[in-house]
Short mmCIF file of C-alpha atoms (C1' of nucleotides) in Angstrom, two decimals:
data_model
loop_
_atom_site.label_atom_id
_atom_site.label_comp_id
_atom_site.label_asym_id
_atom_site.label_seq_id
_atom_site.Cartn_x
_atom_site.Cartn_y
_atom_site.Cartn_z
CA UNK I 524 0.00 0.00 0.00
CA UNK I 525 0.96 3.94 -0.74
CA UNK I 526 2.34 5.11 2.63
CA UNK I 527 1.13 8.65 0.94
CA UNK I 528 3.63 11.03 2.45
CA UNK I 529 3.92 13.28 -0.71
CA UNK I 530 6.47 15.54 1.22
CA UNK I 531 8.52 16.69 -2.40
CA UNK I 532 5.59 18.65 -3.82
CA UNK I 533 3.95 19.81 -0.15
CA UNK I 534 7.28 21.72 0.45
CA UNK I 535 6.67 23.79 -2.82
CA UNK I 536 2.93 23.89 -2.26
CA UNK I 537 3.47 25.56 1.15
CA UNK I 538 5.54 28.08 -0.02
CA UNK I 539 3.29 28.43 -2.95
CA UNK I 540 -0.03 28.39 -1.44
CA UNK I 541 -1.17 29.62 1.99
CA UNK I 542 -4.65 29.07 1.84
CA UNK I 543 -5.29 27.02 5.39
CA UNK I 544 -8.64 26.44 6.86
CA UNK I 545 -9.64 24.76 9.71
CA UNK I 546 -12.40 22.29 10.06
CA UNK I 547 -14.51 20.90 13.15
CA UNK I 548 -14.52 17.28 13.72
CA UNK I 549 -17.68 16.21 12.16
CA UNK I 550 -17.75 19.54 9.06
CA UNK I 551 -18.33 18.74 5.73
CA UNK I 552 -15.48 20.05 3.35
CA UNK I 553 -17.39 18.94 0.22
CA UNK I 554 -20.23 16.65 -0.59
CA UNK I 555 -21.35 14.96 -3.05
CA UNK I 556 -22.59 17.25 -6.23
CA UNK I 557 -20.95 19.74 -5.21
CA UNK I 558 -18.87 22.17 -7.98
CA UNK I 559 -14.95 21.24 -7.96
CA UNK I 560 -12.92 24.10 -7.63
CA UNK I 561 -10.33 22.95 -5.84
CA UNK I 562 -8.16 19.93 -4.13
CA UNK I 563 -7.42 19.98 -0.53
CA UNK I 564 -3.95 18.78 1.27
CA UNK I 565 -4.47 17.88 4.90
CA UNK I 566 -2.11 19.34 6.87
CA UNK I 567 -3.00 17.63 10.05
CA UNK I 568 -5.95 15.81 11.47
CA UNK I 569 -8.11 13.03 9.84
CA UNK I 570 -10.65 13.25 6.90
CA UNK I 571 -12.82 10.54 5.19
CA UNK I 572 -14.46 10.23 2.27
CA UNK I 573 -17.39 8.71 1.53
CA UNK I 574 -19.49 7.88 -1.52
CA UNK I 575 -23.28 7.27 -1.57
CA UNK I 576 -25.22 5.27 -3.64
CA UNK I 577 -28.51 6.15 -5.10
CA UNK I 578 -30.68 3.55 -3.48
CA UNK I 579 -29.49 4.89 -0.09
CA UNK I 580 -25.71 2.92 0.14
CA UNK I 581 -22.92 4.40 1.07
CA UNK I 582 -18.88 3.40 1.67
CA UNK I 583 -15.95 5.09 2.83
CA UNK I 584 -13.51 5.45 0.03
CA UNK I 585 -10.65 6.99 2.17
CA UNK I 586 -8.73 7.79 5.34
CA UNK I 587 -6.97 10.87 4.61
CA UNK I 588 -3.74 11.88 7.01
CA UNK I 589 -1.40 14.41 6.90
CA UNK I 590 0.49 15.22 3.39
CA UNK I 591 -2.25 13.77 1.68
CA UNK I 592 -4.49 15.10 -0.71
CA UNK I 593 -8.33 14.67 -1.67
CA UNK I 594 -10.55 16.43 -4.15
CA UNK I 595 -9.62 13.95 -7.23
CA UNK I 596 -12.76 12.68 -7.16
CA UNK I 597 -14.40 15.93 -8.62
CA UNK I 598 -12.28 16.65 -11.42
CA UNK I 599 -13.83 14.20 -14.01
CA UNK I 600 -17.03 15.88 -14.01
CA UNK I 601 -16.71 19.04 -12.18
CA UNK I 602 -18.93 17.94 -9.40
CA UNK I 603 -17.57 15.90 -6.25
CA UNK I 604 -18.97 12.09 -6.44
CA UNK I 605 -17.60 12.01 -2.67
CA UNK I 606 -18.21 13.97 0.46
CA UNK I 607 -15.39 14.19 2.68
CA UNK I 608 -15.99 15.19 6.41
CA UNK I 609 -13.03 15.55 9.27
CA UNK I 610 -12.93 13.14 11.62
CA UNK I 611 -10.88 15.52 13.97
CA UNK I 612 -10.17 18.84 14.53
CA UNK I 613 -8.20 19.51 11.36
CA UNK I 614 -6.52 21.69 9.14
CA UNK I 615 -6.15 21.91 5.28
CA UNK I 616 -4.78 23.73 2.49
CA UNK I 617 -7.21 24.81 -0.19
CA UNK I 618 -5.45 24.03 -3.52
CA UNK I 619 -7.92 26.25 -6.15
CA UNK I 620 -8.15 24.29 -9.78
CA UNK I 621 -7.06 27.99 -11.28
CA UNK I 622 -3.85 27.90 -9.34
CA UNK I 623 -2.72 24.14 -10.37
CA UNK I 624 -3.81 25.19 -14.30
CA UNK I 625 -1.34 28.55 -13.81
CA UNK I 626 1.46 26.92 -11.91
CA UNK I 627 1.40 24.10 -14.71
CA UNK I 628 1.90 26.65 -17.57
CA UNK I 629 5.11 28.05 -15.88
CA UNK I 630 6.76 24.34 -14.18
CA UNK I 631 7.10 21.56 -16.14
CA UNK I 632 7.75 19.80 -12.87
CA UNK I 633 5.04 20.93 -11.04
CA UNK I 634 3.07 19.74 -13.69
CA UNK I 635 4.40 16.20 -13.39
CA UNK I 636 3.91 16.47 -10.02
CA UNK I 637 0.20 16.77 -9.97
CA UNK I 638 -0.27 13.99 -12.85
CA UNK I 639 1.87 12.06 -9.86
CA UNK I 640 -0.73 12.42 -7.01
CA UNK I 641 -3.63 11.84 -9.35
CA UNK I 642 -1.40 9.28 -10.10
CA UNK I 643 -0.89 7.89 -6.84
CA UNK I 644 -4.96 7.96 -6.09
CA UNK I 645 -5.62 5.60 -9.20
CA UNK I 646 -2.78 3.31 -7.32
CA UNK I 647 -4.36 3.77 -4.15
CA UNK I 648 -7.23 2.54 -5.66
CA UNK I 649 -6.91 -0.28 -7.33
CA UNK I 650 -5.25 -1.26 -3.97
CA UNK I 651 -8.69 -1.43 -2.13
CA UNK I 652 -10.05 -2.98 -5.37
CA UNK I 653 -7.73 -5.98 -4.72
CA UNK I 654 -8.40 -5.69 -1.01
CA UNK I 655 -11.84 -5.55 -1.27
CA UNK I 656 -12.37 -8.29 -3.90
CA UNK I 657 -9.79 -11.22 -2.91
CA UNK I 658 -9.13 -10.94 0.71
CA UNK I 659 -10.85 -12.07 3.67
CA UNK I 660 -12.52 -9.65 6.09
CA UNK I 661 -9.30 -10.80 8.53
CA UNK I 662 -6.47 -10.48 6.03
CA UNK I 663 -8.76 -6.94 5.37
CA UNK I 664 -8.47 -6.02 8.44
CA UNK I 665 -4.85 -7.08 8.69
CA UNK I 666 -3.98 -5.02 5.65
CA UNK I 667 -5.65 -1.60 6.99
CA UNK I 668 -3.17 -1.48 10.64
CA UNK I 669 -0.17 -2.24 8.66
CA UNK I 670 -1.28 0.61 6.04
CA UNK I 671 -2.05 2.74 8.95
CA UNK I 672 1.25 1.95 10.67
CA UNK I 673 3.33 2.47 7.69
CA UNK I 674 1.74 5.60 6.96
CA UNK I 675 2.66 6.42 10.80
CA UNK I 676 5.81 5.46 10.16
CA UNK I 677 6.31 8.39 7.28
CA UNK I 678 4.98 10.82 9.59
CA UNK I 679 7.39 10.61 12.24
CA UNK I 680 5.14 8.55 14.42
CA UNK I 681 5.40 5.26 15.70
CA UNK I 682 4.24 2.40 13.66
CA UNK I 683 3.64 0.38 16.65
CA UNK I 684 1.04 2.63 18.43
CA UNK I 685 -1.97 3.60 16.13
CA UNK I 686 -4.23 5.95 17.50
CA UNK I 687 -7.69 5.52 14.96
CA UNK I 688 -9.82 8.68 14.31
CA UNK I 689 -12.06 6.75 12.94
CA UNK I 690 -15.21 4.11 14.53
CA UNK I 691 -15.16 0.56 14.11
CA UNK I 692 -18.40 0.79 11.86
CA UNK I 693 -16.36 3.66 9.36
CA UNK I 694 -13.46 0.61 9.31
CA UNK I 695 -16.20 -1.97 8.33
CA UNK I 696 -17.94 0.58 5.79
CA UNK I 697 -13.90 0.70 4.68
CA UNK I 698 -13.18 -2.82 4.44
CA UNK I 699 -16.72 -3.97 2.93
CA UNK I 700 -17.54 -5.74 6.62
CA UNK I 701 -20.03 -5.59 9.30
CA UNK I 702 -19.12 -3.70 12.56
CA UNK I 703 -19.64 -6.90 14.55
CA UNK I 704 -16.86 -8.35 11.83
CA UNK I 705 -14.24 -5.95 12.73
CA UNK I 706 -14.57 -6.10 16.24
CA UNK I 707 -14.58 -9.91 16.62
CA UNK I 708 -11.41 -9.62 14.47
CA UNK I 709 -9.70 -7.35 16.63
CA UNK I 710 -10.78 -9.54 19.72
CA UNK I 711 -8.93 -12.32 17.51
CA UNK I 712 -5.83 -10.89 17.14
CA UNK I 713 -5.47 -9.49 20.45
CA UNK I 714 -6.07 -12.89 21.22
CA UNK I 715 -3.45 -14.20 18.89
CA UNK I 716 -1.20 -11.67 20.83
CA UNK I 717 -0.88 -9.86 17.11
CA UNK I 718 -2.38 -6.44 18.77
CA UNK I 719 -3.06 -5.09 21.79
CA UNK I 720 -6.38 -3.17 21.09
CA UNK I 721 -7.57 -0.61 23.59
CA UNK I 722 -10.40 1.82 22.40
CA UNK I 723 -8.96 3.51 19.64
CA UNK I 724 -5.53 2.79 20.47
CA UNK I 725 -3.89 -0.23 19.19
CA UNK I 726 -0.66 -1.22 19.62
CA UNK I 727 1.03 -3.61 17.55
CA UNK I 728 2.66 -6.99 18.99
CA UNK I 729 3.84 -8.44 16.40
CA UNK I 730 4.11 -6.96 13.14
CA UNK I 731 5.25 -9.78 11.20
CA UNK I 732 2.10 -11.93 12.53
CA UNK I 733 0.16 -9.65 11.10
CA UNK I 734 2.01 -9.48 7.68
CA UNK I 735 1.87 -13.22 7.34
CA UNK I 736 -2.02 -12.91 8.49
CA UNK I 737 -2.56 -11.33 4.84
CA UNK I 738 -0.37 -13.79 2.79
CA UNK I 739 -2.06 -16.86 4.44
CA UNK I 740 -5.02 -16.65 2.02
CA UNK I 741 -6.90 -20.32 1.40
CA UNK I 742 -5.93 -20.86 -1.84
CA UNK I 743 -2.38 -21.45 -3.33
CA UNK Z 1423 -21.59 3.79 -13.87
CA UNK Z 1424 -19.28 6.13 -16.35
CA UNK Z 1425 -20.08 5.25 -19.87
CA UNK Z 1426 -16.23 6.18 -20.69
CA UNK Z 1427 -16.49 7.54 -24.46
CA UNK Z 1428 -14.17 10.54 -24.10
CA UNK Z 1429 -15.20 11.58 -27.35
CA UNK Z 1430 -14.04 14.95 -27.37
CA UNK Z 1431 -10.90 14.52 -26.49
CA UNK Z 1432 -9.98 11.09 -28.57
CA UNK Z 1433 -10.81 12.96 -31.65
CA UNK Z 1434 -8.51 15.79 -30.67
CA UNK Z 1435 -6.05 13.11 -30.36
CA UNK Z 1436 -6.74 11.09 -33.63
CA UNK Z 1437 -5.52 14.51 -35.33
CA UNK Z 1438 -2.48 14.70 -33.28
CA UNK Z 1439 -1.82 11.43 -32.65
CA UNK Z 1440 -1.29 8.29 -35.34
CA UNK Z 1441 0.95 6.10 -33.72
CA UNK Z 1442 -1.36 2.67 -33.82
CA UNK Z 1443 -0.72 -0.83 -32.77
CA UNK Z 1444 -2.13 -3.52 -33.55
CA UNK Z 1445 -2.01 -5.90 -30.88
CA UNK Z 1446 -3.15 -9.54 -30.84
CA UNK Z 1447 -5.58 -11.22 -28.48
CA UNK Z 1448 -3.56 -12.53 -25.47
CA UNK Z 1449 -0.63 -10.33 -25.50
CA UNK Z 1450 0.59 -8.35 -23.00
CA UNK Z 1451 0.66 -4.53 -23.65
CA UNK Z 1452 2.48 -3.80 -20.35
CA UNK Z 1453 3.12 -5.71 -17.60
CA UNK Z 1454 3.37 -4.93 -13.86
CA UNK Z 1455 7.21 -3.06 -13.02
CA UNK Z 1456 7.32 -1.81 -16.51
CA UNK Z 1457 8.49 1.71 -16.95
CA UNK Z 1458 6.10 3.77 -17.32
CA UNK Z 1459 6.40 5.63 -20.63
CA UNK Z 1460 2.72 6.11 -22.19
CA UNK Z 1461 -0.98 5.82 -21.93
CA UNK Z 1462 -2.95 3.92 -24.16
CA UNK Z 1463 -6.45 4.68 -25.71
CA UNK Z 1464 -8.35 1.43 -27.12
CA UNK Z 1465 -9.33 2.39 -30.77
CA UNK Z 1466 -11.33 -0.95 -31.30
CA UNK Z 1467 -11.04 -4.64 -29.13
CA UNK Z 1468 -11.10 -5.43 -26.02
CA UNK Z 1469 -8.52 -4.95 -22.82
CA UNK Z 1470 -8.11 -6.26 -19.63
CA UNK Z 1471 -6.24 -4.88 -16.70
CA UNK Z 1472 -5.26 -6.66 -13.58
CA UNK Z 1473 -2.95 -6.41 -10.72
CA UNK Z 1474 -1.11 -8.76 -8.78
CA UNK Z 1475 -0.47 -9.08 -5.08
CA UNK Z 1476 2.63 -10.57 -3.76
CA UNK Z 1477 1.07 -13.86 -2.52
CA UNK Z 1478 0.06 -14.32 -5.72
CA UNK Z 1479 -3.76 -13.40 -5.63
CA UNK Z 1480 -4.92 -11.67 -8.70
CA UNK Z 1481 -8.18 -9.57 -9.62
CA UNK Z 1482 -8.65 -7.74 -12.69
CA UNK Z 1483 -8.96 -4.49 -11.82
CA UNK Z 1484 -10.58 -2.79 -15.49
CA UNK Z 1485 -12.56 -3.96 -18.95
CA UNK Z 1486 -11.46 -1.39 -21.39
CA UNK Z 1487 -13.35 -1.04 -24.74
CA UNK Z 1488 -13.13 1.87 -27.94
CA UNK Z 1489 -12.81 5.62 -27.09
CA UNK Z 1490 -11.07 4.13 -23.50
CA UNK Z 1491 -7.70 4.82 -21.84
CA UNK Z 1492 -5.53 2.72 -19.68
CA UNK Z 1493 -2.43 3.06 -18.35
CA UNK Z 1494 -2.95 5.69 -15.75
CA UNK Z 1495 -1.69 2.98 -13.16
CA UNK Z 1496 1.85 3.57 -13.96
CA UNK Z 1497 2.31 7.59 -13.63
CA UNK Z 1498 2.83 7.66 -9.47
CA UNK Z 1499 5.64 5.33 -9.31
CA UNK Z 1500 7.39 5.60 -13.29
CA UNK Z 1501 6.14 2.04 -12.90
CA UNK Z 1502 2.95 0.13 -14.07
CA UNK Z 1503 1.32 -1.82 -11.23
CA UNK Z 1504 -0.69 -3.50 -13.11
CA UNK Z 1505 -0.68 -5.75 -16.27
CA UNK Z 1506 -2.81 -5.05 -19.13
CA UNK Z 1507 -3.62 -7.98 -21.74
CA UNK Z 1508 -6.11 -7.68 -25.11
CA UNK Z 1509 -8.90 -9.99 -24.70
CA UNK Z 1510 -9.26 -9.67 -28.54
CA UNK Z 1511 -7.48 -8.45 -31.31
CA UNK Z 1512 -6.94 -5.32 -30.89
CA UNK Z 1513 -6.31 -1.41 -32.04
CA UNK Z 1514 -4.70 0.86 -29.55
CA UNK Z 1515 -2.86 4.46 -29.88
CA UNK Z 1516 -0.17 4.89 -27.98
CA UNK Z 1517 0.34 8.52 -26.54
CA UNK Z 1518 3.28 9.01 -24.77
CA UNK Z 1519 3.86 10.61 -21.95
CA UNK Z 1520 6.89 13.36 -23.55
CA UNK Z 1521 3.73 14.41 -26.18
CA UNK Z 1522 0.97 14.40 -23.05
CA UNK Z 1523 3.66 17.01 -21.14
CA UNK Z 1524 4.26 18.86 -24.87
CA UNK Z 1525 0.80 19.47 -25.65
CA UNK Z 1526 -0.10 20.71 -21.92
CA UNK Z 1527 1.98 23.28 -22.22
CA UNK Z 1528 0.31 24.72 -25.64
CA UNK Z 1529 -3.18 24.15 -24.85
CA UNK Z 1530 -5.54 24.71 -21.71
CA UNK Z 1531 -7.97 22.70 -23.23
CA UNK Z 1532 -5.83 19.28 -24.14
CA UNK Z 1533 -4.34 20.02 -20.08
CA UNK Z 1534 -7.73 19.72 -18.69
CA UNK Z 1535 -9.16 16.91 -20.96
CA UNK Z 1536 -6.02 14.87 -19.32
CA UNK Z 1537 -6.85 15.57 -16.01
CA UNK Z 1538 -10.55 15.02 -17.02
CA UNK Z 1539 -9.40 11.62 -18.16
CA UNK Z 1540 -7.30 10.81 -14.91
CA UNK Z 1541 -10.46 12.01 -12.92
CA UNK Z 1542 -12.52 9.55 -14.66
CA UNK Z 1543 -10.64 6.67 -14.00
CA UNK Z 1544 -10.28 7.56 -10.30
CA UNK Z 1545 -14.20 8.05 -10.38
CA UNK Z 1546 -14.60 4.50 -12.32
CA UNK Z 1547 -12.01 2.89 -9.16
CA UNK Z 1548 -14.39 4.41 -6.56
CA UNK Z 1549 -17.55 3.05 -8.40
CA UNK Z 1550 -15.95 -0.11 -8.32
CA UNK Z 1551 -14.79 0.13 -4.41
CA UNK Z 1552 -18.55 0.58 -3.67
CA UNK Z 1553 -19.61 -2.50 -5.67
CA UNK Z 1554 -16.90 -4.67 -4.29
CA UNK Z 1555 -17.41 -3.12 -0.24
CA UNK Z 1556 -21.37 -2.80 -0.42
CA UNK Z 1557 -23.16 -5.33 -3.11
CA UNK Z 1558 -24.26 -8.42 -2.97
CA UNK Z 1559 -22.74 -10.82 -5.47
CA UNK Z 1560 -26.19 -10.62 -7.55
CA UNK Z 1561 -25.92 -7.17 -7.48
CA UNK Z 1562 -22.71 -6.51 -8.93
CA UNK Z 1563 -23.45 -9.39 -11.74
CA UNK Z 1564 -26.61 -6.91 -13.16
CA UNK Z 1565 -24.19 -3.99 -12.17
CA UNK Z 1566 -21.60 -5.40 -14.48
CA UNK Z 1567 -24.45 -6.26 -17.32
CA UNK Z 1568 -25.72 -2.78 -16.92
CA UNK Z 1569 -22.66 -1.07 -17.08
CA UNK Z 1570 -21.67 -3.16 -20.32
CA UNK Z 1571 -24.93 -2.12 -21.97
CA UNK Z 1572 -24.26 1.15 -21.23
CA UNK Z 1573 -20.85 1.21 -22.73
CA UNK Z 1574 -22.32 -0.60 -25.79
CA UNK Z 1575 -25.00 2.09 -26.07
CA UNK Z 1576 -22.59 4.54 -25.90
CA UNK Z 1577 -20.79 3.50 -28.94
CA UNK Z 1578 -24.16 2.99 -31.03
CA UNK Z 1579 -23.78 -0.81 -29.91
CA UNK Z 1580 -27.57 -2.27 -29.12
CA UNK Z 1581 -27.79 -2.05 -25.44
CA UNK Z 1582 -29.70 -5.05 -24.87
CA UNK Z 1583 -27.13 -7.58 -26.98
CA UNK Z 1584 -24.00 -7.89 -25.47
CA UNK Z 1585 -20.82 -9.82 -26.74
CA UNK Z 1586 -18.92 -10.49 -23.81
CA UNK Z 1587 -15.06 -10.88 -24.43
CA UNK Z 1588 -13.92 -12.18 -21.82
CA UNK Z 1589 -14.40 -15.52 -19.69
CA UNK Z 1590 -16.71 -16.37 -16.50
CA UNK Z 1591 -13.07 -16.84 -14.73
CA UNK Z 1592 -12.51 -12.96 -15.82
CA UNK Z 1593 -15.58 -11.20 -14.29
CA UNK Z 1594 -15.62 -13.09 -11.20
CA UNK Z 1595 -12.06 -12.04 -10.92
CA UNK Z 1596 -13.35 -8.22 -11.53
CA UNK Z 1597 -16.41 -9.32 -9.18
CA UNK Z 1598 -14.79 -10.31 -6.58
CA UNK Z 1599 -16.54 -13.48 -6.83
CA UNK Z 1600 -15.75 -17.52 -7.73
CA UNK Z 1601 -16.79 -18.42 -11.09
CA UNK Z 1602 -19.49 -21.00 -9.94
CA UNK Z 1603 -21.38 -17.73 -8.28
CA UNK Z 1604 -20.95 -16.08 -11.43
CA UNK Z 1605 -22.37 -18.71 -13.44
CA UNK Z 1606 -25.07 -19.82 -11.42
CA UNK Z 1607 -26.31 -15.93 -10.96
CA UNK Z 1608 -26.39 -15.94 -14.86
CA UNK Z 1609 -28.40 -19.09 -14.68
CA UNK Z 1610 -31.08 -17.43 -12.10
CA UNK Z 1611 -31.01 -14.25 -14.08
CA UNK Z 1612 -32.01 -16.61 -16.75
CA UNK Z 1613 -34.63 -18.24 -15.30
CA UNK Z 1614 -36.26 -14.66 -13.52
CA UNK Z 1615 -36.64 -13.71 -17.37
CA UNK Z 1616 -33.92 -10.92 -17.08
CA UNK Z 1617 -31.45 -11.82 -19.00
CA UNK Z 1618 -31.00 -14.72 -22.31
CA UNK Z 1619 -27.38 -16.41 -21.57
CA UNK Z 1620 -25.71 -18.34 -24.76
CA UNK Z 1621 -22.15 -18.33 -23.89
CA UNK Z 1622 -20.46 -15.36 -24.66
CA UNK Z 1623 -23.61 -13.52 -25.84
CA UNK Z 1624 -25.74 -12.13 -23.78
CA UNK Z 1625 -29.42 -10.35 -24.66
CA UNK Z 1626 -31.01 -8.11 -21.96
CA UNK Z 1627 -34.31 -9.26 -21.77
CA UNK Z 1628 -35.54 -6.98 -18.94
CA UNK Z 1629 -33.84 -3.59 -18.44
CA UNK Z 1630 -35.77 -2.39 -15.63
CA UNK Z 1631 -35.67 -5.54 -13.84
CA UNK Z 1632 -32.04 -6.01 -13.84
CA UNK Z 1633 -31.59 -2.17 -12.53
CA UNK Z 1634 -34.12 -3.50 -9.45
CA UNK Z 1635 -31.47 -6.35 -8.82
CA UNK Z 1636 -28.98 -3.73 -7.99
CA UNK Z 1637 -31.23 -1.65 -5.62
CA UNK Z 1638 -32.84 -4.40 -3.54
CA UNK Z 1639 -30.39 -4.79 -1.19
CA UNK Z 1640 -31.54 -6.14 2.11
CA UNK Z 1641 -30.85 -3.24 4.06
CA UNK Z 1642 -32.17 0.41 3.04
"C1'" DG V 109 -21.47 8.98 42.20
"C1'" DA V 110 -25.75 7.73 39.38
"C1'" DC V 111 -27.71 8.11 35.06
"C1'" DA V 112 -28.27 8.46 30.11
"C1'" DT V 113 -26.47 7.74 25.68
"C1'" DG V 114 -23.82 5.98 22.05
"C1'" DA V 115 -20.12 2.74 20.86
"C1'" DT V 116 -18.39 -1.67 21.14
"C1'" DT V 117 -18.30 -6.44 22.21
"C1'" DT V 118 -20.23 -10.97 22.56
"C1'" DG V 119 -23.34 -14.90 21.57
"C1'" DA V 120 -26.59 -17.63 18.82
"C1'" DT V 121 -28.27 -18.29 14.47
"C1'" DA V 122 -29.34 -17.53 9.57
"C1'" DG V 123 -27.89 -16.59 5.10
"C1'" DA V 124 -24.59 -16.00 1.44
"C1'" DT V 125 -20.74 -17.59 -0.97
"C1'" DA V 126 -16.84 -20.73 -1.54
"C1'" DT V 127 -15.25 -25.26 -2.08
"C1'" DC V 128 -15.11 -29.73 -3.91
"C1'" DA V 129 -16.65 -32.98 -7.19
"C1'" DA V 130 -18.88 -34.27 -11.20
"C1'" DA V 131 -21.41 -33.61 -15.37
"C1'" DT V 132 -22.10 -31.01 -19.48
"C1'" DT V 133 -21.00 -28.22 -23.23
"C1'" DG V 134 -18.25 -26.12 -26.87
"C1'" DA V 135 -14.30 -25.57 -29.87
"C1'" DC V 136 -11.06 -27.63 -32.45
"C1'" DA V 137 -7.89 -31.04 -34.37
"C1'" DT V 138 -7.62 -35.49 -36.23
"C1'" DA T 731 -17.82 -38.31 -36.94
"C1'" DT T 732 -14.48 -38.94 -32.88
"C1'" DG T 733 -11.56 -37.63 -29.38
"C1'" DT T 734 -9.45 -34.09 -26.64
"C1'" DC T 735 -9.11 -30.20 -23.92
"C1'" DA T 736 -10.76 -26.11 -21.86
"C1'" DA T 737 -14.72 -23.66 -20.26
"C1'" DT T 738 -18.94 -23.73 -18.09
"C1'" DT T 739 -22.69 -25.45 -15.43
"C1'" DT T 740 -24.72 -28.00 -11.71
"C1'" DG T 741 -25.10 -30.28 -7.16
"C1'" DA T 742 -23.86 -31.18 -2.30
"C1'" DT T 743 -21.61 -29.43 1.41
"C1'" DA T 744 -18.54 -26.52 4.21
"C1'" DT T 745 -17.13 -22.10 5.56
"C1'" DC T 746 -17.50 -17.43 6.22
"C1'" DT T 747 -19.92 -13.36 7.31
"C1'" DA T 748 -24.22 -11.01 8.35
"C1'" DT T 749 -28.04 -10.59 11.22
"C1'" DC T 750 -30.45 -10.20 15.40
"C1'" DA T 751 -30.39 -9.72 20.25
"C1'" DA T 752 -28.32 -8.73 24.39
"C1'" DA T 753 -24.65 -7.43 27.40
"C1'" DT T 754 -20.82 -4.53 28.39
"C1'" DC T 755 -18.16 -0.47 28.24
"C1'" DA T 756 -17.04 4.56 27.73
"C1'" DT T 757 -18.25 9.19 28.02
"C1'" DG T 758 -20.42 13.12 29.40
"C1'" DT T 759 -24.08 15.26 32.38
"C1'" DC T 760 -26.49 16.29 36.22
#
DNA sequence: GACATGATTTGATAGATATCAAATTGACAT
DNA sequence: ATGTCAATTTGATATCTATCAAATCATGTC
């Protein structure tokens, strides 16, 4: 999985662009229909984002940490198929469509650069797809603490102590599982002495138990 | 579902753009670690994408058809993750990633239509997420009919005869489902009067009803 | 501290899908 | 036509996950 940490292009962005905001735990930052005007890089807290069905439906389509950025989902038909909503307290950087089509007239590499994150969204992707269509809900869940603790990891944190923003049913609504799913398989591998799971916080045992949780798939 | 005829754009790029291949069905048009050099619109055929996890699981992750591009999967790393096959013989143009960079920087318009194109494939990749996380397997088989009849439609094709290209094996792969589910869902869909099955070919007997397979999911 | 509320966990059971095995069909070469 | 091989379908069963119900826990309020 991505760990996401797109530091190379933030550092010119933040010089660039000073256009912070801060959001409430629980505010909207766009929903679904919406006009797209602009991308958004979190600079810290947590945001999902979550698409809805028409016959009432809906799944999370991302966790969004620090240094990463969301909004991609509106540029295809210049209305947002997503609404993303903080989780926490957070702040981001309002990246305005009319500033990425200037700065890509004058930098070639800033150009590259954004094809790069789009880039790395398609990739993030068609990671879930394979999650979500050939693993179990336990090599799922599996899969989602070692992304979160890698993406820790880039941030300066420790990959061994997770602190989720997020509730067990927004995992399950992640992972295409039941809430009831994801706790029993958290029990498990506490259990299995792979986590130690306390509220939110989760501390990793053993990280290699939990790598070789994924691989062991029925088949092969 | 996106129908996926970029239109505009495609015949934008059949003026600019004349370097065809022909490619046969079976072979490999990149392959996962590849550089990353180009993207690839289908002019006629069929193409499949799929990635592969380490432990060796595998799920086709795209069905591309005319007026289509793939090959996004390979701009975040320089790398493609994923392998792309012709189910058919096939036409593709290949547009390479120095012209992509060269016309950006003369036109507005050709700069957006890429980033138009990126954003549709990222929207297509969420569409999918919410099949795989939140349908039943019925569901996503008259998701996947619908979405084909669409795409036929879309190219002056008759919706309600489709030609599938590709094998049971394939779509439960892109399903996220075992080939006996797909073929005994074709079987009921059969026998409910939605669909007529004969092999490869299918004809949509019952638009409307296969559109209420997708929206009667047990919860609301 | 006792209470109210929402989140999470746990248990029992039902339902959906995978697995395994076998039969059938289709395409193609001989 | 006949045989062969791959693809598909069908059936019986096992496994996994969802569902329903209840208990427990956490948090904030009075």
């Amino acid at each position: 999985m991505p760990t996401g940490a797109s530091s190379h292009l933030l550092k010119k962005l933040d010089m660039l662009i000073s256009v912070r905001k801060r959001v409430k735990a629980g505010s909207i930052i766009y929903h679904t229909g919406s006009q797209f005007h602009a991308i958004y890089a979190v600079k810290s807290g947590f945001i999902k984002t979550e698409i809805l069905h028409e016959d009432g439906r809906m799944q999370i389509t991302g966790f969004y940490m620090s240094g990463e950025i969301l909004g991609f989902d509106g540029i295809a038909t210049d209305h947002h198929i997503c609404t993303s909503i903080a989780l926490e307290n957070s702040e981001i950087c309002i990246i305005p469509l009319s500033w990425i089509e200037r700065f890509n007239q004058g930098s070639d590499e800033l150009q590259r650069h954004f094809y790069k994150l789009m880039g790395r969204e398609i990739v993030r992707d068609h990671t879930i797809m394979l999650l979500l269509g050939s693993m179990q809900t336990e090599e799922r869940v599996a899969a989602f603490m070692l992304n979160l603790s890698q993406r820790f990891q880039a941030r300066g944190l420790s990959p061994y102590s997770l602190t989720l923003r997020m509730k067990r049913e927004e995992i399950g609504s992640y992972l295409g599982m039941k809430i009831e799913t994801v706790s029993r398989i958290l029990t498990k591998f506490q259990e299995q002495g792979l986590l130690e799971v306390q509220q939110k916080n989760i501390r990793i045992l053993d990280m290699n138990g939990l790598k070789r949780a994924i691989s062991q798939s029925p088949e092969i």
